[in-house]
Amino acid sequence: MSKRILVTGASGQIGSALTPALRARYGADMVVATDIVEPPEELRNAGPFEFLDVTQRGAIAAVIDRYNVGTIYHLAAILSAVGETKPQLAWTVNLNGVYKVLEIARERRVERVFYPSSIAVFGPETPRDNTPQDTVLRPTTMYGVTKVAGELLGNYYFRRFGLDVRGVRYPGIISSETLPGGGTTDYAVEIFYEAIKHHHYTCFLREDTVLPMMYMPDCIKATMDLMEADLARLKHHTDYNLAAMSFSPADLVAEIQKHIPDFVCEYRPDYRQEIADSWPRTIDDRAAREEWGWEPQYDLAAMVEDMLDKLGRRYEAGLL
Ligand code: NAD
Ligand code: SER
């Protein structure tokens, strides 16, 4: 019997989009979704779901054995903003989680592991424009610290044990279905809901804060393309820079106003401003382009049009 795919953190922003995409590609029964919280109903009904805490070694091993797992997408994590309010929790979930998943994957001879990193691996000493692939990694957030350690650990397991661990440094991800789980880039999703419902949004970042961003279909495409890439072509493994678009809140507001002219945004920066100010503005992702053919499909205008179309329909149907 062929081996199954395990997704941790499947109820989250990325997992709830990646799991259906994996099920469409490999078969609904082949993809086991897991999380500590209930997933969206469609995800729970469309294939196997298990409650799984990634800090519990025995529980991870049991699911891997029960379902004969050959590939893991390890998405469970605490993101940057929640991580700054609860740094101990971020350390426990992010670092204990990835260590336990990699250890069990090594023991059980799992074939491939995807472990996403983030633009949060960079810090104030990193060049902020066209941030190079290989550069200074001195983050000032607990989330960033755990992501740097996770990248290094994944590379260690590849070199030392031959475990095929792959990962990208996602930018801020924008999605139309599940809301983001507590990051610094969440404004770029919340703003659409408020623009449609109230024509008004109060942004927690300054209007000129440029950050790298990506629309969910590109996020899913990058993830699946990297996991299907020929290992022989990969010079990097767990730490690919990845870019699609960069914009500030003011740029996003101007684009939304092309569709909703009376939309107004106010700016009240909070503690997340300091996190954003420590991250890159634009990213050099040539390694991903050259080594596995990465190419994004959505720019700012295309993303905004699609978000407003999808959320606008849900609003009109009374579902927002
Ligand atoms: P999210 O917060 O939306 O989802 C994370 C999920 O992990 C949640 O459903 C949560 O319930 C689950 N979780 C938390 N603690 C857990 C535990 N102990 N055991 C099992 N599950 C647990 O996050 P996301 O945006 O879907 O992020 C997925 C991955 O991508 C993370 O590794 C994140 O660091 C990375 N990433 C995301 C972004 C982004 O903008 N969304 C950007 C860069 C990197
Ligand atoms: N979008 C994520 C965050 O803001 C970046 O990893 O935490």
XYZ file of C-alpha atoms and ligand atoms in Angstrom:
371
model
C 0.000 0.000 0.000
C 1.422 3.424 -0.883
C 2.473 5.712 1.916
C 0.265 8.514 3.185
C 0.880 12.242 3.672
C 0.586 13.809 7.144
C -0.194 17.522 7.596
C 0.324 19.076 11.053
C -1.323 22.411 11.823
C -3.884 21.580 9.100
C -6.614 23.783 10.605
C -4.490 26.925 10.181
C -4.327 29.542 7.433
C -1.974 27.581 5.160
C -2.916 24.036 6.219
C -6.598 24.559 5.470
C -5.671 25.505 1.876
C -2.770 23.071 1.392
C -4.655 19.985 2.644
C -7.425 20.164 -0.012
C -4.779 20.832 -2.692
C -2.808 17.746 -1.600
C -6.017 15.686 -1.477
C -6.915 16.813 -4.998
C -3.462 15.804 -6.238
C -2.852 12.534 -4.316
C -6.318 11.334 -3.240
C -8.521 12.307 -0.282
C -7.746 9.192 1.813
C -4.014 9.630 1.265
C -3.769 12.910 3.220
C -4.179 12.841 7.011
C -4.990 16.281 8.427
C -4.075 16.924 12.091
C -4.249 19.831 14.537
C -5.086 20.618 18.156
C -8.180 22.552 17.055
C -11.145 21.621 14.870
C -10.539 22.153 11.144
C -13.039 23.838 8.812
C -15.962 21.453 8.187
C -15.108 20.756 4.525
C -11.603 19.677 5.517
C -12.834 17.372 8.307
C -15.423 15.706 6.090
C -13.216 15.271 3.018
C -10.636 12.842 4.442
C -8.965 11.573 7.626
C -8.540 14.034 10.519
C -6.859 13.395 13.900
C -6.301 15.660 16.888
C -2.504 15.803 17.295
C -0.317 17.957 19.527
C 3.147 18.217 17.926
C 4.820 18.590 21.312
C 3.723 15.005 22.158
C 6.302 12.597 20.766
C 4.291 9.415 21.347
C 1.191 10.873 19.710
C 3.126 11.879 16.563
C 4.712 8.415 16.319
C 1.322 6.717 16.765
C -0.283 8.684 13.902
C 2.705 8.038 11.626
C 2.524 4.297 12.356
C -1.276 4.030 12.136
C -1.456 5.724 8.752
C 1.818 4.436 7.257
C 3.053 7.994 6.660
C 5.791 8.608 4.059
C 5.677 12.416 3.744
C 5.087 15.118 6.361
C 4.074 18.748 5.906
C 4.877 20.150 9.342
C 2.911 23.422 9.544
C 1.965 23.568 13.246
C 3.516 26.689 14.787
C 3.023 29.851 16.814
C 3.450 32.917 14.582
C 5.370 36.150 15.162
C 2.886 38.413 16.965
C 1.483 35.734 19.283
C 5.080 34.536 19.731
C 6.111 37.946 21.119
C 3.262 37.902 23.637
C 3.947 34.225 24.543
C 7.631 33.544 23.801
C 7.799 30.417 25.978
C 4.878 28.872 24.085
C 6.513 29.775 20.747
C 9.737 28.057 21.804
C 7.889 24.934 23.012
C 5.602 24.478 20.012
C 7.993 25.587 17.276
C 11.253 24.025 18.439
C 10.055 20.972 20.356
C 7.589 20.390 17.526
C 10.109 20.418 14.686
C 12.693 18.428 16.660
C 10.174 15.708 17.533
C 8.801 15.544 13.997
C 12.316 15.252 12.506
C 13.418 12.646 15.052
C 10.384 10.433 14.464
C 10.719 10.948 10.705
C 14.347 9.740 10.959
C 13.427 6.710 13.095
C 10.468 5.693 10.908
C 12.377 6.349 7.658
C 9.876 8.925 6.412
C 10.843 9.873 2.845
C 10.355 13.663 2.830
C 9.492 16.463 5.259
C 8.309 19.998 4.436
C 9.032 22.531 7.163
C 8.249 26.159 6.306
C 10.497 28.952 7.438
C 9.755 32.675 7.197
C 11.053 36.150 6.365
C 11.208 36.372 10.189
C 14.630 34.644 10.101
C 16.069 38.036 9.095
C 16.710 40.875 11.534
C 17.644 44.555 11.694
C 21.256 43.840 10.631
C 20.138 42.074 7.411
C 20.056 44.126 4.172
C 16.364 45.026 3.834
C 16.192 45.543 0.071
C 16.614 42.593 -2.278
C 17.613 40.533 0.779
C 20.146 37.922 -0.396
C 19.631 34.164 -0.093
C 22.665 33.746 2.134
C 22.979 36.651 4.568
C 22.935 37.718 8.224
C 20.353 35.767 10.287
C 20.000 37.589 13.591
C 16.246 37.881 14.258
C 14.998 39.866 17.248
C 11.741 37.890 17.749
C 11.300 34.509 19.436
C 9.439 33.358 16.313
C 12.476 34.278 14.182
C 14.840 32.516 16.578
C 12.786 29.313 16.306
C 12.647 29.578 12.510
C 16.446 29.988 12.170
C 16.958 26.987 14.469
C 14.384 24.966 12.490
C 16.143 25.723 9.184
C 19.504 24.694 10.628
C 18.063 21.559 12.224
C 16.437 20.505 8.952
C 19.718 20.981 7.089
C 21.496 19.000 9.827
C 19.059 16.064 9.446
C 19.619 16.098 5.681
C 23.434 16.116 5.955
C 23.773 13.811 8.959
C 20.932 11.329 8.422
C 19.976 11.729 4.749
C 16.397 12.805 5.680
C 15.037 14.832 2.738
C 13.857 18.005 4.536
C 12.716 20.932 2.368
C 11.499 24.420 3.178
C 10.923 27.978 2.002
C 10.981 31.325 3.767
C 7.361 32.284 3.155
C 6.581 36.014 3.011
C 3.303 37.213 4.575
C 0.536 35.009 3.163
C -2.774 36.524 2.032
C -5.793 34.242 1.833
C -9.540 34.445 1.237
C -10.651 31.436 3.316
C -9.128 30.828 6.776
C -8.002 33.919 8.696
C -4.313 34.180 9.667
C -3.269 32.923 13.095
C -1.483 35.838 14.780
C 1.320 37.204 12.636
C 2.666 40.657 11.836
C 1.426 40.519 8.243
C -2.194 39.716 9.248
C -3.330 43.280 8.460
C -3.109 42.436 4.757
C -5.955 39.919 5.187
C -8.066 41.694 7.848
C -8.189 44.853 5.718
C -10.274 43.109 3.013
C -12.975 41.990 5.470
C -13.229 45.489 6.962
C -13.149 47.210 3.556
C -16.079 45.086 2.354
C -18.114 45.157 5.570
C -17.472 48.680 6.938
C -15.478 50.598 4.256
C -13.096 51.428 7.109
C -10.028 49.774 8.658
C -7.608 50.697 11.447
C -4.179 49.340 10.513
C -1.687 48.257 13.202
C 1.315 49.065 10.971
C 2.508 52.459 9.673
C 1.309 53.310 6.176
C 4.831 53.194 4.660
C 5.809 49.757 6.044
C 6.808 47.747 2.969
C 6.840 43.952 3.493
C 7.130 40.933 1.162
C 3.751 39.228 0.595
C 2.266 36.349 -1.400
C -1.240 35.228 -2.375
C -2.318 31.780 -1.186
C -2.477 30.103 -4.641
C 1.211 30.992 -5.120
C 2.007 29.750 -1.595
C 0.429 26.361 -2.393
C 2.130 26.216 -5.788
C 5.559 26.967 -4.289
C 5.087 24.343 -1.583
C 4.027 21.591 -3.972
C 6.601 22.520 -6.633
C 9.466 22.381 -4.119
C 8.267 19.050 -2.710
C 8.094 17.552 -6.214
C 11.442 19.001 -7.378
C 14.337 16.736 -8.306
C 16.545 16.454 -5.198
C 19.667 16.455 -7.372
C 18.897 20.052 -8.467
C 18.547 21.432 -4.931
C 21.633 23.191 -3.593
C 19.659 24.615 -0.681
C 17.165 22.552 1.285
C 15.275 24.205 4.136
C 15.859 27.910 3.551
C 14.797 29.079 0.091
C 14.038 32.803 -0.175
C 10.662 33.215 -1.882
C 9.098 36.372 -3.314
C 5.958 37.383 -5.175
C 5.149 41.044 -4.373
C 6.099 43.722 -1.845
C 3.828 46.560 -0.759
C 3.020 48.919 2.099
C -0.398 49.376 3.747
C -0.741 52.629 1.740
C -0.104 50.741 -1.534
C -2.715 48.130 -0.579
C -5.266 50.785 0.413
C -4.795 52.585 -2.922
C -5.351 49.311 -4.807
C -8.506 48.478 -2.792
C -9.816 52.042 -3.388
C -9.781 51.329 -7.147
C -12.665 48.912 -6.357
C -14.160 50.552 -3.223
C -13.558 54.315 -3.726
C -14.941 55.404 -0.310
C -12.740 52.971 1.642
C -10.832 54.778 4.427
C -7.863 53.455 6.382
C -6.476 54.874 9.649
C -3.082 53.984 11.064
C -2.442 53.137 14.725
C 0.877 51.268 14.883
C 1.278 48.934 17.881
C 3.990 46.489 19.086
C 3.923 44.715 15.704
C 5.526 47.781 14.047
C 8.868 46.958 15.663
C 8.682 43.392 14.335
C 7.847 44.620 10.818
C 10.688 47.155 10.940
C 13.152 44.305 11.548
C 12.089 42.374 8.408
C 13.068 42.802 4.729
C 11.206 45.008 2.283
C 12.044 42.977 -0.820
C 13.556 39.529 -1.325
C 16.047 38.054 -3.800
C 14.596 34.624 -4.664
C 16.896 33.710 -7.563
C 17.984 30.431 -5.927
C 14.364 29.166 -5.863
C 13.861 30.291 -9.470
C 17.062 28.642 -10.694
C 17.010 25.430 -8.640
C 13.335 24.419 -8.901
C 11.741 26.823 -11.365
C 9.822 29.049 -8.915
C 7.674 31.698 -10.590
C 4.768 33.533 -8.882
C 1.492 34.165 -10.719
C -0.156 36.923 -8.654
C 0.933 40.555 -8.330
C -0.755 43.174 -6.109
C -3.492 44.114 -8.611
C -4.402 40.498 -9.441
C -4.426 39.487 -5.770
C -6.673 42.411 -4.722
C -9.129 41.767 -7.548
C -9.421 38.070 -6.643
C -9.710 38.696 -2.866
C -12.469 41.289 -3.331
C -14.297 39.047 -5.775
C -14.229 35.997 -3.472
C -14.993 37.844 -0.210
C -17.557 40.108 -1.925
C -19.556 37.058 -3.061
C -19.495 35.605 0.482
C -20.626 38.978 1.877
C -23.530 39.164 -0.567
C -24.536 35.618 0.410
C -24.518 36.639 4.103
C -21.533 34.408 4.873
C -18.930 36.982 5.908
P -1.641 29.356 11.646
O -1.377 30.016 12.948
O -2.771 29.825 10.838
O -1.821 27.794 11.853
C -0.987 27.062 12.709
C -1.775 25.888 13.233
O -0.952 25.198 14.179
C -3.064 26.302 13.962
O -4.187 25.685 13.362
C -2.848 25.823 15.386
O -4.015 25.312 16.001
C -1.809 24.723 15.185
N -1.056 24.446 16.404
C -0.612 25.317 17.345
N 0.007 24.653 18.340
C -0.033 23.346 18.003
C 0.426 22.148 18.628
N 1.064 22.164 19.820
N 0.229 20.970 17.996
C -0.425 20.926 16.801
N -0.907 22.017 16.190
C -0.716 23.201 16.786
O -0.283 29.401 10.834
P -0.063 29.319 9.253
O -0.076 30.704 8.751
O -0.966 28.319 8.648
O 1.451 28.840 9.217
C 1.842 27.532 8.842
C 3.371 27.513 8.814
O 3.837 28.451 7.848
C 4.034 27.896 10.137
O 5.208 27.139 10.309
C 4.399 29.346 9.934
O 5.491 29.721 10.730
C 4.750 29.356 8.464
N 4.641 30.699 7.881
C 3.421 31.275 7.710
C 3.353 32.548 7.158
C 2.035 33.255 6.951
O 2.022 34.425 6.566
N 0.899 32.591 7.172
C 4.518 33.210 6.757
C 5.733 32.596 6.980
C 5.783 31.312 7.514
N 3.261 36.113 8.279
C 4.136 35.624 9.292
C 4.023 36.455 10.533
O 3.696 37.614 10.393
C 5.566 35.639 8.811
O 6.169 34.473 9.184
O 4.287 35.946 11.582
